[in-house]
Coordinates of C-alpha atoms in Angstrom, one line a residue:
X107 CA 0.1 0.1 0.1
X108 CA 1.5 3.4 -0.9
X109 CA 2.2 5.6 1.9
X110 CA 0.1 8.5 0.3
X111 CA -3.0 8.9 -1.5
X112 CA -3.8 10.9 -4.8
X113 CA -5.8 13.5 -2.9
X114 CA -2.8 14.3 -0.6
X115 CA -0.2 15.2 -3.2
X116 CA 0.7 19.0 -3.3
X117 CA 2.6 20.6 -6.3
X118 CA 4.0 24.0 -6.5
X119 CA 5.5 25.6 -9.5
X120 CA 6.8 29.1 -8.6
X121 CA 7.6 31.5 -11.6
X122 CA 8.7 35.0 -12.1
X123 CA 5.1 36.3 -12.7
X124 CA 2.8 33.4 -11.8
X125 CA 2.9 30.6 -9.3
X126 CA 0.9 27.5 -10.1
X127 CA -0.4 25.1 -7.4
X128 CA -2.7 22.3 -6.9
X129 CA -3.7 19.8 -4.2
X130 CA -4.6 16.3 -5.3
X131 CA -4.1 14.5 -8.5
X132 CA -7.3 14.0 -10.5
X133 CA -8.0 10.8 -12.4
X134 CA -7.4 12.8 -15.6
X135 CA -4.6 15.4 -15.2
X136 CA -5.8 19.0 -15.4
X137 CA -4.2 22.4 -15.6
X138 CA -3.3 23.9 -12.3
X139 CA -6.3 24.9 -10.1
X140 CA -4.6 27.9 -8.3
X141 CA -2.9 30.6 -10.2
X142 CA -1.4 33.2 -7.9
X143 CA 0.8 36.4 -8.8
X144 CA 4.3 35.8 -7.6
X145 CA 4.5 39.2 -5.8
X146 CA 4.2 40.3 -2.2
X147 CA 3.9 43.7 -0.7
X148 CA 6.0 45.1 2.3
X149 CA 4.0 45.1 5.6
X150 CA 4.2 47.8 8.3
X151 CA 6.6 45.7 10.3
X152 CA 10.1 45.3 8.7
X153 CA 10.9 41.9 7.2
X154 CA 7.1 40.7 6.9
X155 CA 5.1 40.9 3.6
X156 CA 1.6 40.8 2.8
X157 CA -0.1 39.0 -0.2
X158 CA -2.2 42.2 -1.2
X159 CA -1.6 45.8 -1.1
X160 CA -3.0 47.5 1.9
X161 CA -3.4 51.4 1.5
X162 CA -5.0 54.3 3.3
X163 CA -8.5 54.8 1.9
X164 CA -8.8 58.0 0.0
X165 CA -11.4 60.6 0.9
X166 CA -13.9 61.6 -2.0
X167 CA -12.4 64.6 -4.0
X168 CA -15.8 66.4 -3.7
X169 CA -15.6 66.6 0.0
X170 CA -14.2 70.1 1.2
X171 CA -15.1 69.8 4.8
X172 CA -12.4 70.1 7.3
X173 CA -11.9 66.6 9.1
X174 CA -12.7 66.5 12.8
X175 CA -10.0 65.3 15.3
X176 CA -11.9 61.9 15.6
X177 CA -11.8 61.3 11.9
X178 CA -8.1 62.0 11.8
X179 CA -7.4 59.5 14.3
X180 CA -9.7 56.8 12.7
X181 CA -7.8 56.2 9.5
X182 CA -9.6 53.9 7.1
X183 CA -7.5 51.2 5.3
X184 CA -8.5 49.0 2.3
X185 CA -7.2 46.2 0.4
X186 CA -6.4 46.9 -3.1
X187 CA -6.2 43.7 -5.2
X188 CA -5.6 45.2 -8.5
X189 CA -2.8 47.7 -8.0
X190 CA 0.9 46.3 -8.1
X191 CA 2.5 49.6 -7.2
X192 CA 5.3 49.0 -4.8
X193 CA 5.1 45.1 -5.1
X194 CA 8.2 42.9 -4.4
X195 CA 8.9 40.2 -7.1
X196 CA 11.1 37.6 -5.1
X197 CA 12.0 35.7 -8.4
X198 CA 13.4 37.7 -11.3
X199 CA 15.0 36.1 -14.4
X200 CA 14.4 32.7 -12.7
X201 CA 16.6 33.6 -9.7
X202 CA 15.4 34.2 -6.3
X203 CA 16.5 37.8 -5.5
X204 CA 14.7 38.2 -2.3
X205 CA 14.5 35.2 0.0
X206 CA 12.3 36.8 2.7
X207 CA 9.8 37.6 -0.1
X208 CA 10.1 34.1 -1.6
X209 CA 9.6 32.5 1.8
X210 CA 6.4 34.7 2.2
X211 CA 5.3 33.8 -1.1
X212 CA 5.4 30.1 -0.5
X213 CA 3.7 30.5 2.7
X214 CA 0.9 32.5 1.0
X215 CA 0.6 29.6 -1.4
X216 CA 0.5 27.2 1.3
X217 CA -2.3 29.0 3.3
X218 CA -4.3 29.7 0.1
X219 CA -4.5 25.9 -0.8
X220 CA -4.7 24.9 2.9
X221 CA -3.6 21.2 2.6
X222 CA -3.9 18.7 5.4
X223 CA -1.0 18.0 7.7
X224 CA 0.0 14.7 6.1
X225 CA 0.8 16.3 2.6
X226 CA 4.0 15.5 0.5
X227 CA 5.1 18.5 -1.6
X228 CA 6.9 18.3 -5.2
X229 CA 8.5 21.6 -5.9
X230 CA 9.3 22.8 -9.7
X231 CA 12.6 24.4 -9.5
X232 CA 14.0 26.8 -12.0
X233 CA 17.1 25.7 -13.9
X234 CA 19.3 28.4 -12.7
X235 CA 18.9 27.6 -9.0
X236 CA 22.1 26.4 -7.6
X237 CA 22.7 23.4 -5.3
X238 CA 22.9 25.7 -2.2
X239 CA 19.6 27.3 -3.0
X240 CA 18.1 24.0 -3.3
X241 CA 19.1 23.1 0.2
X242 CA 17.9 26.5 1.5
X243 CA 14.4 25.8 -0.1
X244 CA 14.4 22.2 1.2
X245 CA 15.1 23.3 4.9
X246 CA 12.3 26.1 4.6
X247 CA 9.8 23.3 3.6
X248 CA 10.8 20.9 6.4
X249 CA 11.2 23.5 9.1
X250 CA 8.2 25.6 8.3
X251 CA 5.5 23.2 7.2
X252 CA 6.6 19.9 8.9
X253 CA 6.1 17.9 5.6
X254 CA 6.3 14.2 5.7
X255 CA 7.9 14.0 2.3
X256 CA 9.5 16.6 -0.1
X257 CA 11.1 16.4 -3.7
X258 CA 12.3 18.9 -6.2
X259 CA 12.0 18.5 -9.9
X260 CA 13.7 20.6 -12.6
X261 CA 11.4 22.4 -15.0
X262 CA 13.0 21.0 -18.0
X263 CA 12.7 17.4 -16.8
X264 CA 9.0 18.0 -15.9
X265 CA 8.4 19.1 -19.7
X266 CA 10.0 16.1 -20.8
X267 CA 7.6 14.0 -18.4
X268 CA 4.8 15.8 -19.9
X269 CA 5.4 15.0 -23.5
X270 CA 6.5 11.4 -22.7
X271 CA 9.8 12.1 -24.6
X272 CA 12.9 10.5 -22.8
X273 CA 15.3 12.5 -25.4
X274 CA 14.3 16.0 -26.2
X275 CA 15.5 19.6 -26.1
X276 CA 13.3 21.7 -24.0
X277 CA 13.0 25.5 -24.6
X278 CA 11.3 27.3 -21.9
X279 CA 10.4 30.9 -22.8
X280 CA 9.4 32.7 -19.8
X281 CA 8.7 36.4 -18.9
X282 CA 12.5 37.8 -18.9
X283 CA 14.6 35.0 -20.1
X284 CA 14.7 31.6 -21.7
X285 CA 16.2 28.3 -20.7
X286 CA 17.5 25.6 -23.1
X287 CA 18.1 22.1 -21.8
X288 CA 19.1 18.8 -23.5
X289 CA 17.4 15.7 -21.8
X290 CA 18.8 12.3 -23.2
X291 CA 17.2 9.2 -21.8
X292 CA 15.6 11.3 -19.0
X293 CA 18.8 12.7 -17.9
X294 CA 19.8 16.3 -17.8
X295 CA 22.9 17.5 -19.5
X296 CA 24.3 20.2 -17.5
X297 CA 27.3 21.0 -19.6
X298 CA 26.6 23.6 -22.1
X299 CA 23.1 24.2 -20.9
X300 CA 21.6 27.5 -21.8
X301 CA 20.5 29.1 -18.6
X302 CA 18.7 32.3 -18.5
X303 CA 19.2 33.4 -22.0
X304 CA 18.6 37.2 -21.8
X305 CA 16.3 39.2 -24.0
X306 CA 14.3 36.0 -25.3
X307 CA 11.4 36.2 -23.2
X308 CA 7.8 37.9 -23.3
X309 CA 9.3 41.0 -21.8
X310 CA 11.7 41.5 -24.7
X311 CA 8.7 41.3 -27.1
X312 CA 6.8 43.8 -25.0
X313 CA 9.8 46.0 -25.0
X314 CA 10.1 45.8 -28.8
X315 CA 6.4 46.7 -29.4
X316 CA 7.1 49.8 -27.0
X317 CA 10.0 50.7 -29.2
X318 CA 8.1 50.3 -32.5
X319 CA 5.0 52.5 -31.1
X320 CA 6.9 55.0 -29.3
X321 CA 5.9 57.7 -31.6
X322 CA 2.3 57.2 -31.2
X323 CA 0.5 58.9 -28.2
X324 CA -0.9 56.7 -25.6
X325 CA 0.9 53.5 -26.4
X326 CA 2.5 52.9 -23.1
X327 CA 4.0 49.8 -21.8
X328 CA 0.5 48.5 -20.4
X329 CA -1.1 48.9 -23.7
X330 CA 1.8 47.2 -25.6
X331 CA 1.5 44.3 -23.1
X332 CA -2.1 43.8 -23.9
X333 CA -1.5 44.1 -27.4
X334 CA 1.1 41.3 -27.2
X335 CA -1.3 39.1 -25.5
X336 CA -4.2 39.9 -27.9
X337 CA -5.0 37.8 -31.1
X338 CA -4.0 40.4 -33.4
X339 CA -0.4 40.3 -32.3
X340 CA 1.5 37.6 -34.4
X341 CA 5.0 36.5 -35.3
X342 CA 5.3 35.9 -39.1
X343 CA 7.5 32.8 -39.9
X344 CA 9.1 34.7 -43.0
X345 CA 9.9 38.5 -43.3
X346 CA 8.6 38.6 -46.9
X347 CA 5.2 38.1 -45.5
X348 CA 5.3 41.5 -43.8
X349 CA 6.2 43.1 -47.2
X350 CA 3.2 41.5 -48.8
X351 CA 1.0 42.7 -46.2
X352 CA 2.2 46.2 -46.5
X353 CA 1.7 46.0 -50.2
X354 CA -1.9 45.1 -49.6
X355 CA -2.1 48.2 -47.3
X356 CA -1.3 50.3 -50.5
X357 CA -3.8 48.5 -52.9
X358 CA -6.7 47.6 -50.5
X359 CA -8.5 50.9 -50.1
X360 CA -8.8 51.4 -53.8
X361 CA -10.5 48.1 -54.2
X362 CA -14.1 48.2 -52.5
X363 CA -14.1 44.5 -51.9
X364 CA -10.7 44.6 -50.3
X365 CA -11.7 47.7 -48.3
X366 CA -14.8 45.8 -47.0
X367 CA -12.7 42.8 -46.0
X368 CA -9.7 44.6 -44.3
X369 CA -11.8 47.4 -42.7
X370 CA -10.0 50.2 -44.6
X371 CA -11.9 52.9 -46.1
X372 CA -12.2 53.8 -49.8
X373 CA -10.4 57.1 -49.9
X374 CA -8.0 58.5 -52.5
X375 CA -4.5 57.5 -52.8
X376 CA -3.3 60.9 -51.6
X377 CA -5.5 60.8 -48.3
X378 CA -4.7 57.3 -47.6
X379 CA -1.0 58.0 -47.6
X380 CA -1.3 60.8 -45.5
X381 CA -3.4 58.8 -43.0
X382 CA -1.1 55.6 -43.1
X383 CA 2.0 57.7 -42.6
X384 CA 0.9 58.1 -38.8
X385 CA -0.2 54.6 -38.5
X386 CA -3.9 55.2 -37.7
X387 CA -7.2 56.3 -39.4
X388 CA -8.9 59.1 -37.4
X389 CA -12.0 58.0 -35.8
X390 CA -12.9 61.5 -34.5
X391 CA -14.3 63.6 -33.2
X392 CA -12.9 66.1 -35.9
X393 CA -13.5 67.5 -39.4
X394 CA -14.1 64.7 -42.0
X395 CA -14.9 61.9 -39.4
X396 CA -17.8 60.0 -38.5
X397 CA -18.6 62.0 -35.4
X398 CA -18.0 65.5 -36.8
X399 CA -16.5 68.8 -35.4
X400 CA -16.6 68.4 -31.8
X401 CA -14.2 69.3 -28.8
X402 CA -11.5 66.6 -28.9
X403 CA -11.6 64.6 -25.8
X404 CA -9.9 61.5 -27.0
X405 CA -6.8 61.5 -29.4
X406 CA -6.8 60.1 -33.0
X407 CA -5.4 56.9 -32.0
X408 CA -8.2 55.9 -29.6
X409 CA -6.2 56.2 -26.4
X410 CA -7.6 58.4 -23.6
X411 CA -5.6 61.3 -22.1
X412 CA -6.6 60.2 -18.5
X413 CA -4.9 63.1 -16.8
X414 CA -6.7 65.9 -18.9
X415 CA -10.0 64.4 -18.8
X416 CA -9.9 64.0 -14.8
X417 CA -8.3 67.3 -14.0
X418 CA -10.3 69.3 -16.4
X419 CA -13.7 68.0 -15.3
X420 CA -14.8 67.0 -18.8
X421 CA -15.8 63.4 -17.8
X422 CA -19.4 63.9 -18.1
X423 CA -19.0 65.6 -21.4
X424 CA -16.8 62.6 -22.7
X425 CA -19.4 60.2 -21.6
X426 CA -22.2 62.1 -23.4
X427 CA -19.9 62.2 -26.5
X428 CA -19.6 58.2 -26.3
X429 CA -23.3 57.7 -26.0
X430 CA -23.8 59.9 -29.0
X431 CA -21.3 57.9 -30.9
X432 CA -22.8 54.5 -30.1
X433 CA -26.3 56.1 -30.9
X434 CA -25.0 57.0 -34.4
X435 CA -23.5 53.6 -35.0
X436 CA -26.7 51.9 -34.0
X437 CA -28.6 54.0 -36.5
X438 CA -26.1 53.1 -39.1
X439 CA -26.5 49.7 -38.5
X440 CA -30.2 50.0 -38.7
X441 CA -29.9 51.8 -42.0
X442 CA -27.7 49.1 -43.4
X443 CA -30.3 46.4 -42.4
X444 CA -33.1 48.3 -44.2
X445 CA -31.3 48.6 -47.5
X446 CA -32.7 47.1 -50.8
X447 CA -32.8 43.4 -51.4
X448 CA -30.1 43.6 -54.2
X449 CA -27.4 44.9 -51.5
X450 CA -28.5 42.1 -49.0
X451 CA -28.0 39.5 -51.5
X452 CA -24.8 40.8 -52.9
X453 CA -21.8 38.5 -52.6
X454 CA -19.9 39.2 -49.4
X455 CA -16.1 39.5 -49.8
X456 CA -14.1 37.0 -48.0
X457 CA -12.7 38.3 -44.6
X458 CA -9.0 38.2 -44.6
X459 CA -7.0 36.6 -41.8
X460 CA -5.1 38.6 -39.4
X461 CA -1.8 38.1 -41.2
X462 CA -3.2 39.7 -44.5
X463 CA -4.6 42.9 -42.9
X464 CA -2.5 45.8 -42.7
X465 CA -4.4 47.0 -39.6
X466 CA -6.5 45.4 -37.1
X467 CA -7.9 46.4 -33.6
X468 CA -7.8 44.7 -30.1
X469 CA -9.6 45.4 -27.0
X470 CA -7.7 47.2 -24.3
X471 CA -8.7 47.1 -20.6
X472 CA -7.9 50.4 -19.0
X473 CA -7.2 49.7 -15.2
X474 CA -5.2 53.0 -15.0
X475 CA -8.4 55.0 -15.8
X476 CA -10.6 52.8 -13.5
X477 CA -7.9 53.6 -10.5
X478 CA -8.1 57.3 -11.4
X479 CA -11.9 57.4 -11.3
X480 CA -12.0 55.3 -7.9
X481 CA -9.5 57.8 -6.6
X482 CA -11.7 60.7 -7.8
X483 CA -14.4 59.5 -5.6
X484 CA -16.6 57.2 -7.9
X485 CA -18.7 54.5 -6.3
X486 CA -19.1 51.0 -7.5
X487 CA -22.5 52.0 -9.5
X488 CA -20.9 55.0 -11.1
X489 CA -17.9 52.9 -12.2
X490 CA -20.3 50.5 -13.6
X491 CA -22.3 52.9 -15.7
X492 CA -19.1 54.6 -16.8
X493 CA -17.9 51.2 -17.9
X494 CA -21.0 50.5 -19.8
X495 CA -20.8 53.9 -21.5
X496 CA -17.2 53.4 -22.6
X497 CA -17.5 49.6 -23.8
X498 CA -18.0 49.9 -27.4
X499 CA -17.2 46.2 -27.8
X500 CA -20.5 44.8 -26.4
X501 CA -22.4 42.4 -28.6
X502 CA -19.7 42.7 -31.1
X503 CA -18.3 39.8 -33.2
X504 CA -14.5 39.3 -33.1
X505 CA -13.2 40.9 -36.3
X506 CA -10.6 38.3 -37.0
X507 CA -11.4 34.7 -37.1
X508 CA -8.5 32.6 -35.3
X509 CA -7.5 29.5 -36.8
X510 CA -6.3 26.6 -34.7
X511 CA -2.7 26.3 -34.3
X512 CA -1.1 23.4 -35.6
X513 CA 1.8 23.6 -33.0
X514 CA -0.2 24.1 -29.8
X515 CA -3.1 22.0 -30.8
X516 CA -5.6 24.7 -29.4
X517 CA -7.3 27.8 -30.6
X518 CA -5.0 30.5 -31.1
X519 CA -7.3 33.0 -29.7
X520 CA -7.5 31.0 -26.4
X521 CA -3.6 31.8 -25.8
X522 CA -4.2 34.5 -23.2
X523 CA -7.9 33.8 -22.5
X524 CA -7.3 33.5 -18.7
X525 CA -5.5 36.4 -17.1
X526 CA -3.5 35.9 -14.1
X527 CA -5.9 38.0 -11.9
X528 CA -9.2 37.2 -13.5
X529 CA -10.8 35.8 -10.4
X530 CA -9.8 39.1 -8.7
X531 CA -11.1 41.3 -11.5
X532 CA -14.4 39.4 -12.2
X533 CA -16.3 41.5 -9.5
X534 CA -15.0 44.9 -10.7
X535 CA -15.9 47.4 -13.4
X536 CA -13.3 47.2 -16.3
X537 CA -13.1 49.9 -18.8
X538 CA -12.7 48.4 -22.3
X539 CA -12.0 50.2 -25.7
X540 CA -10.9 49.2 -29.0
X541 CA -7.4 50.3 -30.2
X542 CA -6.3 50.1 -33.7
X543 CA -2.6 49.1 -34.7
X544 CA -0.9 48.7 -37.8
X545 CA 2.0 46.4 -39.1
X546 CA 3.9 46.8 -35.8
X547 CA 1.9 44.0 -34.3
X548 CA 3.8 41.6 -36.5
X549 CA 7.2 42.8 -35.3
X550 CA 7.3 41.8 -31.6
X551 CA 10.1 39.2 -32.3
X552 CA 12.0 41.4 -34.7
X553 CA 14.5 42.8 -32.3
X554 CA 16.7 39.6 -32.6
X555 CA 14.7 37.5 -30.0
X556 CA 14.4 34.6 -32.6
X557 CA 18.0 34.8 -33.6
X558 CA 19.3 34.8 -29.8
X559 CA 17.3 32.0 -29.0
X560 CA 18.1 30.0 -32.1
X561 CA 21.9 30.4 -31.4
X562 CA 21.3 29.2 -27.7
X563 CA 19.7 26.2 -28.9
X564 CA 22.3 25.3 -31.4
X565 CA 25.0 25.6 -28.8
X566 CA 23.2 23.6 -26.4
X567 CA 22.5 20.5 -28.6
X568 CA 26.1 20.8 -30.0
X569 CA 27.4 20.7 -26.4
X570 CA 25.6 17.4 -25.7
X571 CA 28.4 14.8 -25.0
X572 CA 26.4 11.9 -26.4
X573 CA 26.9 12.5 -30.2
X574 CA 24.5 9.6 -31.1
X575 CA 21.6 11.5 -29.3
X576 CA 21.9 14.8 -31.1
X577 CA 19.7 13.9 -34.2
X578 CA 17.0 12.8 -31.6
X579 CA 17.5 16.0 -29.8
X580 CA 16.7 18.0 -32.9
X581 CA 13.8 15.8 -33.8
X582 CA 12.1 16.3 -30.5
X583 CA 11.9 20.0 -29.9
X584 CA 9.8 21.1 -26.9
X585 CA 8.9 24.7 -26.7
X586 CA 7.0 25.7 -23.6
X587 CA 6.4 28.7 -21.2
X588 CA 4.1 31.6 -21.3
X589 CA 6.5 33.8 -23.3
X590 CA 5.9 31.4 -26.3
X591 CA 2.1 31.9 -26.4
X592 CA 2.3 34.7 -28.9
X593 CA 0.6 33.6 -32.2
X594 CA 3.1 32.0 -34.5
X595 CA 6.1 32.2 -32.0
X596 CA 6.9 28.4 -32.3
X597 CA 6.6 28.3 -35.9
X598 CA 8.7 31.3 -36.6
X599 CA 11.5 29.8 -34.2
X600 CA 11.3 26.5 -36.2
X601 CA 11.7 28.2 -39.4
X602 CA 14.6 30.4 -38.1
X603 CA 16.4 27.3 -36.9
X604 CA 16.0 25.7 -40.2
X605 CA 17.2 28.7 -42.1
X606 CA 20.3 29.0 -40.0
X607 CA 21.5 25.5 -39.2
X608 CA 19.4 22.9 -41.2
X609 CA 21.5 21.2 -43.9
X610 CA 20.3 18.4 -46.2
X611 CA 23.4 16.7 -48.1
X612 CA 21.0 14.8 -50.4
X613 CA 19.7 18.0 -51.9
X614 CA 23.0 20.2 -51.8
X615 CA 25.2 19.9 -55.0
X616 CA 28.2 19.9 -53.1
X617 CA 27.3 16.6 -51.5
X618 CA 26.3 15.0 -54.9
X619 CA 28.4 12.5 -56.8
X620 CA 28.8 12.7 -60.6
X621 CA 28.1 9.1 -61.0
X622 CA 24.8 7.5 -61.6
X623 CA 22.7 6.7 -58.5
X624 CA 23.2 2.9 -59.0
X625 CA 26.9 3.2 -58.7
X626 CA 29.0 3.7 -55.6
X627 CA 31.5 6.6 -55.2
X628 CA 35.1 5.9 -55.8
X629 CA 36.9 4.8 -52.8
X630 CA 39.7 6.7 -51.2
X631 CA 42.4 4.7 -52.8
X632 CA 41.6 6.0 -56.3
X633 CA 40.0 3.0 -57.6
X634 CA 37.0 3.7 -59.9
X635 CA 35.8 0.0 -59.8
X636 CA 32.1 0.1 -58.6
X637 CA 31.3 -1.9 -55.4
X638 CA 28.9 -4.7 -55.9
X639 CA 25.3 -4.1 -54.8
X640 CA 23.7 -6.3 -52.1
X641 CA 20.1 -7.5 -52.5
X642 CA 17.7 -5.0 -51.2
X643 CA 20.2 -2.3 -51.0
X644 CA 19.2 0.8 -53.1
X645 CA 20.6 4.2 -53.5
X646 CA 18.0 6.8 -54.1
X647 CA 20.3 9.6 -54.5
X648 CA 23.8 10.3 -55.5
X649 CA 25.2 11.2 -52.1
X650 CA 28.8 11.0 -51.8
X651 CA 29.6 8.7 -48.7
X652 CA 32.8 10.5 -47.8
X653 CA 31.1 13.8 -47.5
X654 CA 28.1 12.2 -45.9
X655 CA 30.5 10.8 -43.3
X656 CA 32.2 14.0 -42.7
X657 CA 29.1 15.8 -41.7
X658 CA 27.6 13.0 -39.7
X659 CA 28.5 10.8 -36.8
X660 CA 28.7 7.5 -38.8
X661 CA 31.8 5.4 -39.2
X662 CA 31.7 4.5 -43.0
X663 CA 33.7 1.5 -44.0
X664 CA 35.1 3.3 -46.8
X665 CA 37.2 5.5 -44.4
X666 CA 39.0 2.5 -43.1
X667 CA 40.8 0.6 -45.9
X668 CA 41.3 -2.4 -43.7
X669 CA 37.6 -3.1 -43.1
X670 CA 35.9 -5.2 -45.6
X671 CA 33.2 -7.9 -46.0
X672 CA 29.6 -8.1 -46.9
X673 CA 28.4 -7.6 -43.4
X674 CA 30.2 -4.2 -43.1
X675 CA 28.8 -3.2 -46.5
X676 CA 25.2 -3.8 -45.3
X677 CA 25.7 -1.1 -42.7
X678 CA 27.5 1.4 -44.9
X679 CA 24.7 3.8 -45.1
X680 CA 23.4 3.6 -41.5
X681 CA 24.2 6.2 -38.9
X682 CA 23.2 6.8 -35.2
X683 CA 23.2 10.5 -35.2
X684 CA 24.3 13.9 -36.6
X685 CA 27.6 15.2 -35.2
X686 CA 27.9 18.4 -36.8
X687 CA 24.6 19.9 -38.1
X688 CA 21.1 18.7 -38.3
X689 CA 19.4 17.2 -41.3
X690 CA 15.9 17.6 -39.8
X691 CA 14.4 19.7 -37.1
X692 CA 10.9 18.8 -35.8
X693 CA 8.7 19.6 -32.7
X694 CA 7.8 16.7 -30.3
X695 CA 4.5 15.1 -30.7
X696 CA 2.0 16.7 -28.4
X697 CA 0.2 14.0 -26.2
X698 CA -3.4 13.7 -27.1
X699 CA -4.5 11.8 -24.1
X700 CA -5.1 14.7 -21.7
X701 CA -8.5 16.3 -22.8
X702 CA -8.5 19.1 -20.3
X703 CA -4.9 20.2 -21.3
X704 CA -5.7 19.8 -24.9
X705 CA -8.3 22.5 -24.6
X706 CA -6.1 25.1 -23.0
X707 CA -2.8 24.1 -24.6
X708 CA 0.5 22.6 -23.5
X709 CA 2.4 26.1 -22.9
X710 CA 2.4 25.2 -19.2
X711 CA 3.4 21.6 -19.8
X712 CA 5.8 21.6 -16.9
X713 CA 3.0 21.5 -14.4
X714 CA 1.5 18.3 -16.3
X715 CA 4.9 16.7 -16.1
X716 CA 5.0 17.5 -12.3
X717 CA 1.7 15.7 -12.0
X718 CA 2.9 12.5 -13.9
X719 CA 6.1 12.6 -11.8
X720 CA 4.2 13.1 -8.6
X721 CA 2.0 10.1 -9.4
X722 CA 5.2 7.9 -10.1
X723 CA 7.1 9.1 -7.1
X724 CA 4.5 9.2 -4.3
X725 CA 2.0 6.7 -5.5
X726 CA 3.4 4.1 -7.9
X727 CA 6.8 3.9 -6.6
X728 CA 5.8 4.6 -3.0
X729 CA 9.5 5.4 -2.0
X730 CA 11.1 2.2 -3.0
X731 CA 13.5 4.0 -5.4
X732 CA 14.1 6.9 -2.9
X733 CA 12.3 9.3 -5.2
X734 CA 11.6 11.8 -2.4
X735 CA 13.1 12.9 1.0
X736 CA 11.3 11.8 3.9
X737 CA 11.4 13.4 7.4
X738 CA 13.5 10.7 8.7
X739 CA 16.0 11.4 5.7
X740 CA 16.0 15.2 6.4
X741 CA 16.7 14.5 10.2
X742 CA 19.7 12.1 9.4
X743 CA 21.2 14.0 6.3
X744 CA 20.1 17.3 6.6
X745 CA 19.2 19.6 3.5
X746 CA 22.1 18.3 1.5
X747 CA 20.1 15.0 1.1
X748 CA 17.9 16.6 -1.5
X749 CA 20.6 16.1 -4.2
X750 CA 20.2 12.4 -3.9
X751 CA 16.5 12.4 -4.7
X752 CA 16.0 15.6 -6.9
X753 CA 15.0 15.0 -10.6

């Protein structure tokens, strides 16, 4: 009988931005039940932390009465679960930079899940954690929570368990870095491992969007972050696709069908170029727009100037303006429905996919405006009314149909469906607006992110000491991490690897022999006598065996004049792996026997691998192979004993 039950297993996966946790192993493994932000807030007492920000409650701005002495003594405090101002992030770029904050974060996770006393814990560690840091973490869990059993699993090994691939190259793209690891027969290769490769994560792509949209008013870092997470942001596999889309921008507006499908107007060439030079189409208010000449409370790019609206007291005027715009749009839709039957039955143009559109819109949730209105004294009902007035996305169909990704085996528009703080924000009024963006949305990874990551992958695979495993490492690429959720990122990375490092000897002229395909290449001795062909042995191409052997890890008999015999000739064209450059690069097969994971995607497959490992370590094996550290082992060996059981 195993010492633990399925419902007692506790798994924790700390990350730079989000910490995943789950208590119990369901019959069919599911994504993490708990998703907590990996940040803490300093408490009033030095050295202590709080999971949420506690701030002094602001008095309504309209109240000008002098506070009484009793009111001054009774200060009201409130929890702000949305604001992250002043937050402490204990984990940065995978490294633990604040140990007190990390301990407080683990305690917060433990108290949130509230497991029973007899609960073993499996912790997912970052690849950059040192052996000394693993010992500190082990000591904390045993001393603080009195756990009966504890084990640590490397994130790359967990991804390998999730895919069921004993040999694979794991590329974990996180928030501010990427880790590249070779796993051969479920053994980590630490030599040459790419640890915390900088400027390769999601933050680098956000920074690139900020750099590209720097000239447009209102596109701050928060807007660019939501743009990156939206379905309109996409990484194109080939750079020529961007030029093709740019060409469609010049020709689309002159064609009524193209204008209808891309969302562009039918204005003249001169006017169209003057508009696209700024990257946007004016929506108004203003001369020549749908709304007309009115006082401009919103800039041409659809981004609010929060400070000017709040301080000038024009909020009511702005809300009235938005109501008028919505009424005009409703009237326009009604007129369109009442058009003659010929227009209704006219052939509708095919809607272009996002990659073919020179411009598209995404929904932006303005939390800064909500905080400003709350500080200004608005109550919950007023915030809800304002949110309804500003929300022009209600009852509106998504503009761009999102195809199913062949890599992640899930709908691409579901990549960022679940926000880290969705439960906290579900009960609050969120201000949503549509913002239009041009071709910049295709250039999030154009700042060298793919090149740096491809170079790190090549160096890591080439550092694998087992040369015979390199071909299998190239053919089993596992790309995980929330930083890789951007549409097209995995496909573009695979294309970049193929362009830089893939070589096919059979298709390159330098490797092709001048002799017919049914004749062997002359031997190194200079003899031109063809070798006899064995039954069943066919040469489908004229590949020079000498050059093929020079670029692969095979031991060709032609290179050893003393070796002869029919048995050796049978193995003349077989090899166990590629020693220099790959001849094929493929993604590992995605497991299809976890329906819950198949729906949301395998970007967080490390947690799935942790579930599989926990099942094996704590339930199936039951400690027979010393897969985890017990309380007795800790008392006898101390924290250093974790190195004997850590995966």
